[in-house]
Amino acid sequence: PEALWRRAFEVRAPVLFAAMGSGGKGKGSGGWGMVWAPMFAKGMFGKGKGKGKMSSGNFKPDKKVWIGGIPEGVTYKELHEHFKAVGAKWVEVWQGNGAGTGAACFGTAEEAAAAITTLNGSEISGGTLVVDVWEKKEKAA
C-alpha cells in the first residue's frame, strides 16, 4: 500500500490552476493560484465501469420480436410474465409515439420464432397481441 500511495503522489499528482487568488484570500484578491488535484481520487483504484444497462438494443435483430396491440396500462412485468413461457429474456413496453407496441428479446433465434407462432393473436388484459418479426428501422437520410 505504501508503494501505491507514493506512486500516486509522484506519478499521478498534477498541479492545476484554480481561480482562488493568491495566498488563499478568496476570489477577490486576483490572480490564479496553484491547487493540487490528485488523479488517484478519481479512479486509480477504480472498480470498473459496470456491466451497462440492459435494453432491447443489446440483442441481435433475429433474437427480437415486435409486439403490437398492447392495451393501455399493461406493464413490462405483465408482458414479461406472458412471454416468459416461450423463453423471453427481456421485454419492453414503449410509451409516447410507440404506445401500444413493444419488444421481446430471446436467447436464440429459434425461441423468437417460436414466440411468433405461439403468441401471435394471444390475449392480455382484454387486448389481442400482434407478434411479428423484428425489422430494423431504416435511418432517414
mmCIF file of C-alpha atoms in Angstrom, residues 76-138:
data_model
loop_
_atom_site.group_PDB
_atom_site.id
_atom_site.type_symbol
_atom_site.label_atom_id
_atom_site.label_comp_id
_atom_site.label_asym_id
_atom_site.label_seq_id
_atom_site.Cartn_x
_atom_site.Cartn_y
_atom_site.Cartn_z
ATOM 1 C CA TYR A 76 -43.495 -4.681 -18.882
ATOM 2 C CA LYS A 77 -43.799 -7.029 -15.889
ATOM 3 C CA GLU A 78 -47.194 -8.295 -17.025
ATOM 4 C CA LEU A 79 -45.949 -8.676 -20.593
ATOM 5 C CA HIS A 80 -42.818 -10.474 -19.418
ATOM 6 C CA GLU A 81 -44.920 -12.969 -17.468
ATOM 7 C CA HIS A 82 -46.919 -13.572 -20.651
ATOM 8 C CA PHE A 83 -43.759 -14.128 -22.750
ATOM 9 C CA LYS A 84 -41.734 -15.989 -20.124
ATOM 10 C CA ALA A 85 -43.373 -19.295 -21.114
ATOM 11 C CA VAL A 86 -41.639 -19.161 -24.512
ATOM 12 C CA GLY A 87 -38.257 -18.112 -23.084
ATOM 13 C CA ALA A 88 -38.243 -14.302 -23.115
ATOM 14 C CA LYS A 89 -35.128 -12.804 -21.513
ATOM 15 C CA TRP A 90 -36.133 -9.140 -21.780
ATOM 16 C CA VAL A 91 -39.388 -7.309 -22.541
ATOM 17 C CA GLU A 92 -40.063 -3.622 -23.155
ATOM 18 C CA VAL A 93 -43.333 -1.700 -23.450
ATOM 19 C CA TRP A 94 -42.957 1.641 -25.206
ATOM 20 C CA GLN A 95 -44.745 4.862 -24.291
ATOM 21 C CA GLY A 96 -45.274 8.099 -26.227
ATOM 22 C CA ASN A 97 -45.045 7.718 -30.022
ATOM 23 C CA GLY A 98 -44.672 3.952 -29.731
ATOM 24 C CA ALA A 99 -47.581 3.483 -27.313
ATOM 25 C CA GLY A 100 -49.248 0.116 -27.698
ATOM 26 C CA THR A 101 -46.077 -1.520 -29.003
ATOM 27 C CA GLY A 102 -43.050 -3.180 -27.503
ATOM 28 C CA ALA A 103 -40.330 -5.756 -27.955
ATOM 29 C CA ALA A 104 -39.432 -9.121 -26.502
ATOM 30 C CA CYS A 105 -35.889 -10.470 -26.637
ATOM 31 C CA PHE A 106 -34.804 -14.105 -26.529
ATOM 32 C CA GLY A 107 -31.640 -16.135 -26.078
ATOM 33 C CA THR A 108 -31.880 -17.776 -29.501
ATOM 34 C CA ALA A 109 -33.469 -17.045 -32.862
ATOM 35 C CA GLU A 110 -35.434 -20.302 -32.554
ATOM 36 C CA GLU A 111 -37.089 -19.092 -29.324
ATOM 37 C CA ALA A 112 -38.029 -15.829 -31.070
ATOM 38 C CA ALA A 113 -39.575 -17.733 -33.999
ATOM 39 C CA ALA A 114 -41.477 -19.984 -31.581
ATOM 40 C CA ALA A 115 -42.817 -16.924 -29.758
ATOM 41 C CA ILE A 116 -44.213 -15.521 -33.014
ATOM 42 C CA THR A 117 -46.094 -18.711 -33.850
ATOM 43 C CA THR A 118 -47.226 -19.350 -30.261
ATOM 44 C CA LEU A 119 -48.213 -15.889 -29.014
ATOM 45 C CA ASN A 120 -49.425 -14.075 -32.139
ATOM 46 C CA GLY A 121 -53.138 -13.481 -31.514
ATOM 47 C CA SER A 122 -52.926 -14.242 -27.785
ATOM 48 C CA GLU A 123 -54.827 -12.080 -25.309
ATOM 49 C CA ILE A 124 -53.586 -9.994 -22.405
ATOM 50 C CA SER A 125 -55.719 -7.637 -20.296
ATOM 51 C CA GLY A 126 -58.564 -7.755 -22.817
ATOM 52 C CA GLY A 127 -56.402 -6.940 -25.850
ATOM 53 C CA THR A 128 -55.148 -9.138 -28.682
ATOM 54 C CA LEU A 129 -51.391 -9.089 -29.242
ATOM 55 C CA VAL A 130 -49.761 -8.981 -32.656
ATOM 56 C CA VAL A 131 -46.333 -10.658 -32.509
ATOM 57 C CA ASP A 132 -44.163 -10.325 -35.609
ATOM 58 C CA VAL A 133 -40.541 -10.478 -36.745
ATOM 59 C CA TRP A 134 -38.279 -7.612 -35.763
ATOM 60 C CA GLU A 135 -37.446 -5.300 -38.641
ATOM 61 C CA LYS A 136 -34.656 -2.801 -38.212
ATOM 62 C CA LYS A 137 -35.885 0.740 -38.787
ATOM 63 C CA GLU A 138 -34.225 2.490 -41.731
#
